[in-house]
Short mmCIF file of C-alpha atoms in Angstrom, two decimals:
data_model
loop_
_atom_site.label_atom_id
_atom_site.label_comp_id
_atom_site.label_asym_id
_atom_site.label_seq_id
_atom_site.Cartn_x
_atom_site.Cartn_y
_atom_site.Cartn_z
CA UNK A 94 8.84 -7.96 14.68
CA UNK A 95 6.10 -5.63 15.32
CA UNK A 96 2.36 -5.14 15.64
CA UNK A 97 0.99 -2.65 11.77
CA UNK A 98 -0.85 -0.03 11.80
CA UNK A 99 -2.95 -0.51 8.89
CA UNK A 100 -4.32 2.83 8.87
CA UNK A 101 -1.29 3.91 7.71
CA UNK A 102 -1.17 2.50 4.26
CA UNK A 103 -4.32 3.67 3.01
CA UNK A 104 -8.09 4.04 3.51
CA UNK A 105 -8.93 1.06 0.83
CA UNK A 106 -7.71 -3.18 0.86
CA UNK A 107 -8.45 -5.98 -2.21
CA UNK A 108 -9.02 -9.30 -0.75
CA UNK A 109 -9.30 -11.44 -3.59
CA UNK A 110 -10.77 -14.65 -3.09
CA UNK A 111 -12.80 -12.91 -0.22
CA UNK A 112 -15.67 -14.44 -0.07
CA UNK A 113 -15.05 -17.07 2.21
CA UNK A 114 -11.90 -18.80 4.17
CA UNK A 115 -8.77 -17.54 4.84
CA UNK A 116 -10.14 -14.46 2.39
CA UNK A 117 -13.18 -13.93 4.22
CA UNK A 118 -10.79 -13.78 7.31
CA UNK A 119 -8.58 -11.38 5.73
CA UNK A 120 -11.79 -9.10 4.95
CA UNK A 121 -12.89 -8.89 8.95
CA UNK A 122 -10.06 -8.41 9.69
CA UNK A 123 -9.14 -5.66 7.23
CA UNK A 124 -12.52 -4.49 9.13
CA UNK A 125 -12.06 -4.47 12.12
CA UNK A 126 -9.00 -1.84 11.48
CA UNK A 127 -11.18 0.76 9.98
CA UNK A 128 -10.11 -0.30 6.55
CA UNK A 129 -13.22 0.12 3.42
CA UNK A 130 -12.99 -2.37 1.51
CA UNK A 131 -13.72 -4.17 -1.69
CA UNK A 132 -13.90 -8.16 -2.07
CA UNK A 133 -13.31 -10.62 -5.30
CA UNK A 134 -14.69 -13.50 -5.63
CA UNK A 135 -16.95 -15.82 -8.48
CA UNK A 136 -20.26 -16.56 -6.41
CA UNK A 137 -21.89 -13.91 -6.30
CA UNK A 138 -24.15 -14.96 -3.37
CA UNK A 139 -21.78 -16.00 -1.50
CA UNK A 140 -19.62 -12.90 -2.08
CA UNK A 141 -22.56 -10.43 -1.14
CA UNK A 142 -23.49 -12.02 2.13
CA UNK A 143 -19.87 -11.63 3.28
CA UNK A 144 -19.88 -7.87 2.27
CA UNK A 145 -23.41 -7.46 3.75
CA UNK A 146 -22.09 -9.30 7.39
CA UNK A 147 -19.24 -6.86 7.03
CA UNK A 148 -20.78 -3.73 6.75
CA UNK A 149 -23.08 -4.69 9.93
CA UNK A 150 -20.21 -5.83 12.14
CA UNK A 151 -17.60 -3.13 11.39
CA UNK A 152 -19.30 0.32 9.90
CA UNK A 153 -16.79 0.47 6.27
CA UNK A 154 -17.52 0.79 2.99
CA UNK A 155 -17.81 -2.66 1.21
CA UNK A 156 -17.55 -3.14 -2.06
CA UNK A 157 -17.88 -6.14 -4.23
CA UNK A 158 -16.23 -7.61 -7.27
CA UNK A 159 -17.81 -10.69 -9.18
CA UNK A 160 -14.54 -11.74 -11.52
CA UNK A 161 -12.97 -15.10 -12.33
CA UNK A 162 -9.38 -14.49 -11.62
CA UNK A 163 -8.85 -16.85 -14.18
CA UNK A 164 -9.75 -15.39 -16.90
CA UNK A 165 -8.16 -13.10 -19.30
CA UNK A 166 -8.72 -9.72 -18.54
CA UNK A 167 -9.98 -10.02 -15.00
CA UNK A 168 -6.91 -8.13 -13.68
CA UNK A 169 -7.34 -5.38 -15.93
CA UNK A 170 -11.36 -4.84 -14.73
CA UNK A 171 -10.43 -4.72 -11.69
CA UNK A 172 -8.14 -2.20 -11.85
CA UNK A 173 -10.44 -0.35 -13.42
CA UNK A 174 -14.01 -0.49 -11.39
CA UNK A 175 -11.76 0.50 -8.18
CA UNK A 176 -10.13 3.37 -9.82
CA UNK A 177 -11.53 5.84 -7.94
CA UNK A 178 -10.25 4.18 -5.20
CA UNK A 179 -7.10 4.47 -3.36
CA UNK A 180 -6.29 0.73 -2.13
CA UNK A 181 -3.46 1.01 0.07
CA UNK A 182 -3.70 -3.40 0.83
CA UNK A 183 -3.91 -6.16 -1.63
CA UNK A 184 -4.39 -9.17 -0.43
CA UNK A 185 -4.27 -11.90 -3.06
CA UNK A 186 -5.67 -15.40 -1.44
CA UNK A 187 -7.19 -16.97 -4.45
CA UNK A 188 -6.13 -20.22 -6.20
CA UNK A 189 -6.76 -23.89 -3.81
CA UNK A 190 -6.74 -26.66 -5.35
CA UNK A 191 -9.65 -28.91 -4.50
CA UNK A 192 -9.05 -31.93 -6.73
CA UNK A 193 -5.43 -33.34 -5.29
CA UNK A 194 -4.46 -36.10 -8.37
CA UNK A 195 -1.76 -37.68 -10.64
CA UNK A 196 -0.34 -34.84 -12.99
CA UNK A 197 -1.45 -36.70 -15.75
CA UNK A 198 -5.28 -38.05 -14.67
CA UNK A 199 -5.88 -33.63 -14.22
CA UNK A 200 -6.90 -32.63 -17.87
CA UNK A 201 -4.57 -29.74 -18.84
CA UNK A 202 -6.77 -27.20 -19.31
CA UNK A 203 -7.23 -27.47 -15.72
CA UNK A 204 -3.84 -27.17 -14.87
CA UNK A 205 -3.39 -24.29 -17.35
CA UNK A 206 -6.00 -22.42 -15.74
CA UNK A 207 -4.02 -23.23 -12.03
CA UNK A 208 -1.05 -21.56 -13.25
CA UNK A 209 -3.18 -18.78 -14.76
CA UNK A 210 -4.80 -18.12 -11.61
CA UNK A 211 -1.57 -18.40 -9.20
CA UNK A 212 0.97 -17.40 -11.29
CA UNK A 213 0.36 -14.99 -14.15
CA UNK A 214 -2.77 -12.92 -12.32
CA UNK A 215 -1.09 -12.94 -8.90
CA UNK A 216 1.62 -11.31 -10.86
CA UNK A 217 -0.78 -8.79 -12.91
CA UNK A 218 -2.77 -8.35 -9.71
CA UNK A 219 0.84 -7.88 -7.84
CA UNK A 220 2.05 -5.14 -11.10
CA UNK A 221 -1.43 -3.19 -11.02
CA UNK A 222 -1.66 -2.26 -7.21
CA UNK A 223 1.58 -2.07 -6.56
CA UNK A 224 2.87 0.11 -8.88
CA UNK A 225 0.18 2.79 -7.50
CA UNK A 226 1.56 2.46 -3.61
CA UNK A 227 4.80 1.82 -4.82
CA UNK A 228 4.10 5.54 -6.30
CA UNK A 229 2.48 7.20 -2.78
CA UNK A 230 4.78 5.36 -0.63
CA UNK A 231 2.91 3.43 1.31
CA UNK A 232 1.01 0.26 0.98
CA UNK A 233 1.42 -3.73 1.87
CA UNK A 234 0.72 -6.52 0.00
CA UNK A 235 0.21 -10.04 0.83
CA UNK A 236 0.49 -13.35 -1.38
CA UNK A 237 -1.26 -16.37 0.03
CA UNK A 238 1.24 -19.43 -0.14
CA UNK A 239 1.32 -23.08 0.79
CA UNK A 240 3.90 -24.98 2.66
CA UNK A 241 3.69 -27.30 -0.85
CA UNK A 242 6.03 -24.66 -2.03
CA UNK A 243 8.79 -25.63 0.20
CA UNK A 244 9.64 -29.14 -2.28
CA UNK A 245 8.01 -30.84 -4.82
CA UNK A 246 5.79 -33.92 -4.26
CA UNK A 247 3.45 -36.13 -5.25
CA UNK A 248 0.22 -34.97 -6.99
CA UNK A 249 1.15 -31.54 -6.37
CA UNK A 250 3.15 -30.68 -9.38
CA UNK A 251 1.75 -28.30 -10.74
CA UNK A 252 -0.23 -26.40 -7.66
CA UNK A 253 3.11 -26.83 -5.36
CA UNK A 254 5.56 -25.16 -8.29
CA UNK A 255 2.46 -22.22 -8.72
CA UNK A 256 2.62 -21.44 -5.21
CA UNK A 257 6.31 -22.15 -4.88
CA UNK A 258 6.31 -18.52 -7.96
CA UNK A 259 4.22 -16.99 -5.45
CA UNK A 260 6.71 -17.49 -2.34
CA UNK A 261 9.45 -16.04 -4.04
CA UNK A 262 7.46 -13.32 -6.44
CA UNK A 263 6.67 -12.62 -2.81
CA UNK A 264 9.79 -12.53 -1.29
CA UNK A 265 11.33 -10.66 -4.31
CA UNK A 266 9.42 -7.83 -4.35
CA UNK A 267 9.61 -7.47 -0.20
CA UNK A 268 13.26 -6.96 -1.63
CA UNK A 269 12.72 -4.79 -4.05
CA UNK A 270 10.17 -2.05 -2.30
CA UNK A 271 11.39 -2.11 1.07
CA UNK A 272 12.88 1.32 1.00
CA UNK A 273 9.53 2.45 -0.54
CA UNK A 274 7.35 2.69 2.42
CA UNK A 275 4.86 -0.58 0.80
CA UNK A 276 5.65 -3.84 2.68
CA UNK A 277 5.40 -7.36 1.72
CA UNK A 278 4.39 -10.38 3.05
CA UNK A 279 4.26 -14.40 1.48
CA UNK A 280 1.89 -15.94 3.58
CA UNK A 281 2.66 -19.70 4.02
CA UNK A 282 -0.04 -21.87 5.47
CA UNK A 283 -0.39 -25.10 6.54
CA UNK A 284 -3.40 -27.40 6.84
CA UNK A 285 -6.11 -24.70 7.31
CA UNK A 286 -9.82 -25.16 8.22
CA UNK A 287 -11.17 -23.41 5.27
CA UNK A 288 -14.17 -24.42 2.79
CA UNK A 289 -11.39 -25.55 -0.02
CA UNK A 290 -10.16 -28.16 2.54
CA UNK A 291 -13.25 -29.18 3.12
CA UNK A 292 -13.83 -30.48 0.10
CA UNK A 293 -10.93 -31.91 -1.08
CA UNK A 294 -10.84 -33.54 2.22
CA UNK A 295 -14.16 -35.05 1.16
CA UNK A 296 -13.26 -35.88 -2.31
CA UNK A 297 -11.23 -37.99 -1.43
CA UNK A 298 -12.87 -40.00 1.45
CA UNK A 299 -10.06 -38.54 4.33
CA UNK A 300 -10.83 -37.99 7.62
CA UNK A 301 -9.88 -34.38 9.47
CA UNK A 302 -6.89 -36.35 11.61
CA UNK A 303 -4.38 -33.83 12.70
CA UNK A 304 -5.48 -29.82 13.74
CA UNK A 305 -6.87 -27.57 11.69
CA UNK A 306 -5.04 -23.82 11.84
CA UNK A 307 -8.53 -21.35 12.18
CA UNK A 308 -8.86 -18.58 9.13
CA UNK A 309 -9.26 -15.94 11.37
CA UNK A 310 -5.75 -16.54 13.85
CA UNK A 311 -3.78 -16.82 10.06
CA UNK A 312 -5.40 -13.56 8.97
CA UNK A 313 -4.74 -12.40 12.33
CA UNK A 314 -1.05 -13.07 12.29
CA UNK A 315 -0.55 -11.44 9.41
CA UNK A 316 -2.50 -9.04 8.86
CA UNK A 317 -0.37 -8.17 12.68
CA UNK A 318 3.20 -8.65 11.25
CA UNK A 319 2.54 -7.35 7.80
CA UNK A 320 6.28 -5.82 8.34
CA UNK A 321 7.94 -8.64 9.82
CA UNK A 322 8.03 -9.98 5.56
CA UNK A 323 9.70 -11.22 3.42
CA UNK A 324 8.32 -14.75 5.16
CA UNK A 325 5.53 -15.37 7.93
CA UNK A 326 5.28 -19.13 8.33
CA UNK A 327 2.06 -19.30 10.10
CA UNK A 328 1.61 -22.27 13.07
CA UNK A 329 5.74 -22.36 12.80
CA UNK A 330 7.71 -21.74 15.99
CA UNK A 331 9.84 -19.38 14.09
CA UNK A 332 7.13 -17.95 11.92
CA UNK A 333 9.99 -16.04 9.83
CA UNK A 334 12.31 -18.62 9.41
CA UNK A 335 13.58 -21.46 6.55
CA UNK A 336 12.20 -24.51 5.40
CA UNK A 337 11.01 -26.59 7.83
CA UNK A 338 12.29 -29.33 5.73
CA UNK A 339 16.12 -27.50 7.21
CA UNK A 340 19.13 -29.59 5.93
CA UNK A 341 17.74 -32.72 4.82
CA UNK A 342 18.64 -32.88 0.70
CA UNK A 343 15.91 -31.26 -1.76
CA UNK A 344 15.72 -35.74 -2.87
CA UNK A 345 14.89 -35.81 0.80
CA UNK A 346 12.38 -33.42 1.18
CA UNK A 347 11.04 -34.79 -1.97
CA UNK A 348 10.09 -38.09 -1.27
CA UNK A 349 8.78 -37.08 2.73
CA UNK A 350 6.48 -34.11 0.79
CA UNK A 351 5.68 -37.50 -1.43
CA UNK A 352 5.08 -39.78 1.74
CA UNK A 353 2.95 -36.94 3.29
CA UNK A 354 0.49 -36.87 0.26
CA UNK A 355 -0.10 -40.24 0.06
CA UNK A 356 -1.63 -40.48 3.58
CA UNK A 357 -3.66 -37.07 3.06
CA UNK A 358 -1.48 -36.03 5.74
CA UNK A 359 0.22 -33.11 4.05
CA UNK A 360 1.74 -30.97 6.69
CA UNK A 361 2.52 -27.81 6.16
CA UNK A 362 0.20 -28.13 2.88
CA UNK A 363 -2.99 -25.56 2.62
CA UNK A 364 -4.79 -26.45 -0.32
#
């Protein structure tokens, strides 16, 4: 495994979901390497505060784009407002689920919004911003996924399914683009100390038992190993390895994931 020199990808990076948590950590890591950053998120005050901080710290250009990535036309709009930039890095980090409940206890519209944000929008982002990278022969795409992708589990039906989509998409694009000069990394997160994770735990009245990964450690590791795809499992002794469920049958893996969900201890699941 070799450290990646990001300047080879191009002068601009886009971080979708870049206002806090892992997203803003990616933005800091990108800017610290001298790459200009486009921050994309819904909340304008948080977005602008993050941008001001990054400009002051690293002296790079920062452009903010206030978008709801689950809305129709959001990715076309993002492509339009960045059409004057050479984007060499795309980090798609949006898509946490702050409310973990049984499948039928959540509104259908909430499920559909999650699927659009975590599947349709991710695919569209990879297509719109990956195509110019492939044409130029340089670039990198990071799709942030989750340990929920490894197997189904109680209260994880829609979320886990979307994260499995992201993981397979990342691995497939890596296979297609690996000879084109474009690196693709599916970043699998475990339990990480992010605002969305805290909101989910607080809503469920759960304690913060166990160690949570630092978002800046997560981002730094991923940015250093962009060229070591297709998959990077943060916190694993074998980060380029396979599922932590190993030789377990699919049934046993699902039961293990479900027990973790019931206990509020989703080992390997970042939400």
